[in-house]
Amino acid sequence: LSTSLNRRVAERFLRQSIVPCSSDDRAGVIFEIEADPRVICDVNGDNRRPFAQIDEFSYYGDEAEILFMVGSIFRLESIRQDDPFGDMKIWT
């Protein structure tokens, strides 16, 4: 899972990771994730954020990368087909 706060960076990740093909066995996916660090607390009320922005630690600081903890659970609210490149099947 590659992440970025910048949609253009996310689309670049996607474009580099999937080779355009005519078969139906591959599709790109972009997740738009809403994560509010203010609402993540443990039973003691301590803030436990399962994600962090890691720009200052990343080799590529311009990616605006977010790191999610292993085992993070996401809820899908909608799925739509999109094709910003005109040559690939993209789902957002």
CSV table of C-alpha atoms in Angstrom, one decimal:
chain,number,residue,atom,x,y,z
A,1,LEU,CA,0.0,0.0,0.0
A,2,SER,CA,1.6,3.3,-1.1
A,3,THR,CA,0.0,6.4,0.3
A,4,SER,CA,0.2,10.2,-0.3
A,5,LEU,CA,-1.8,13.2,0.7
A,6,ASN,CA,-1.3,14.5,-2.9
A,7,ARG,CA,-3.6,12.9,-5.5
A,8,ARG,CA,-1.2,13.5,-8.3
A,9,VAL,CA,1.6,11.7,-6.4
A,10,ALA,CA,-0.9,8.8,-5.8
A,11,GLU,CA,-1.7,8.6,-9.5
A,12,ARG,CA,2.0,8.6,-10.3
A,13,PHE,CA,2.5,5.6,-7.8
A,14,LEU,CA,-0.4,3.9,-9.6
A,15,ARG,CA,0.9,4.5,-13.1
A,16,GLN,CA,4.3,3.2,-12.2
A,17,SER,CA,3.0,0.1,-10.5
A,18,ILE,CA,0.6,-1.2,-13.1
A,19,VAL,CA,1.4,-1.9,-16.7
A,20,PRO,CA,-1.5,-1.1,-19.1
A,21,CYS,CA,-2.9,-4.3,-20.5
A,22,SER,CA,-5.9,-5.3,-22.5
A,23,SER,CA,-6.9,-8.2,-20.3
A,24,ASP,CA,-9.3,-8.0,-17.3
A,25,ASP,CA,-6.9,-9.5,-14.8
A,26,ARG,CA,-5.5,-6.2,-13.5
A,27,ALA,CA,-7.0,-3.0,-12.3
A,28,GLY,CA,-5.6,0.0,-10.4
A,29,VAL,CA,-7.2,1.2,-7.2
A,30,ILE,CA,-6.9,4.5,-5.5
A,31,PHE,CA,-8.4,4.7,-2.0
A,32,GLU,CA,-9.5,8.1,-0.7
A,33,ILE,CA,-9.0,7.7,3.1
A,34,GLU,CA,-10.5,10.0,5.7
A,35,ALA,CA,-8.6,9.5,9.0
A,36,ASP,CA,-9.1,11.8,11.9
A,37,PRO,CA,-6.3,11.5,14.5
A,38,ARG,CA,-8.5,13.2,17.2
A,39,VAL,CA,-11.0,10.3,17.4
A,40,ILE,CA,-8.5,7.4,17.9
A,41,CYS,CA,-8.2,6.7,21.6
A,42,ASP,CA,-7.6,3.5,23.7
A,43,VAL,CA,-9.7,2.5,26.7
A,44,ASN,CA,-7.7,4.8,29.0
A,45,GLY,CA,-8.4,7.8,26.7
A,46,ASP,CA,-4.8,7.9,25.5
A,47,ASN,CA,-4.4,8.9,21.9
A,48,ARG,CA,-3.3,5.9,19.8
A,49,ARG,CA,-2.9,6.9,16.2
A,50,PRO,CA,-2.6,4.0,13.8
A,51,PHE,CA,-1.1,6.3,11.1
A,52,ALA,CA,1.5,9.0,10.8
A,53,GLN,CA,2.7,11.5,8.2
A,54,ILE,CA,6.4,10.5,7.6
A,55,ASP,CA,7.7,13.2,5.2
A,56,GLU,CA,10.6,14.1,7.5
A,57,PHE,CA,11.8,10.4,7.6
A,58,SER,CA,11.2,9.6,4.0
A,59,TYR,CA,13.9,9.6,1.3
A,60,TYR,CA,11.3,11.2,-1.0
A,61,GLY,CA,9.9,14.0,1.3
A,62,ASP,CA,7.8,15.5,-1.5
A,63,GLU,CA,5.5,12.5,-1.6
A,64,ALA,CA,3.5,13.6,1.5
A,65,GLU,CA,3.4,10.0,2.5
A,66,ILE,CA,1.2,8.5,5.3
A,67,LEU,CA,2.2,5.3,7.0
A,68,PHE,CA,-0.6,3.1,8.3
A,69,MET,CA,-0.1,0.5,11.0
A,70,VAL,CA,-0.3,-3.1,10.0
A,71,GLY,CA,-3.8,-4.4,10.5
A,72,SER,CA,-5.6,-1.1,9.9
A,73,ILE,CA,-9.2,-1.6,9.0
A,74,PHE,CA,-11.0,0.6,6.4
A,75,ARG,CA,-14.7,0.9,5.5
A,76,LEU,CA,-15.6,1.4,1.9
A,77,GLU,CA,-18.3,4.0,1.3
A,78,SER,CA,-18.4,4.0,-2.5
A,79,ILE,CA,-16.7,2.5,-5.5
A,80,ARG,CA,-16.6,4.2,-8.9
A,81,GLN,CA,-14.7,3.6,-12.1
A,82,ASP,CA,-12.3,6.3,-13.2
A,83,ASP,CA,-9.7,6.6,-15.9
A,84,PRO,CA,-7.5,9.7,-15.5
A,85,PHE,CA,-4.9,8.3,-17.9
A,86,GLY,CA,-7.2,7.1,-20.7
A,87,ASP,CA,-5.5,3.7,-21.0
A,88,MET,CA,-6.1,1.8,-17.7
A,89,LYS,CA,-8.9,0.6,-15.6
A,90,ILE,CA,-8.8,2.6,-12.4
A,91,TRP,CA,-11.2,2.2,-9.4
A,92,THR,CA,-11.6,4.9,-6.8
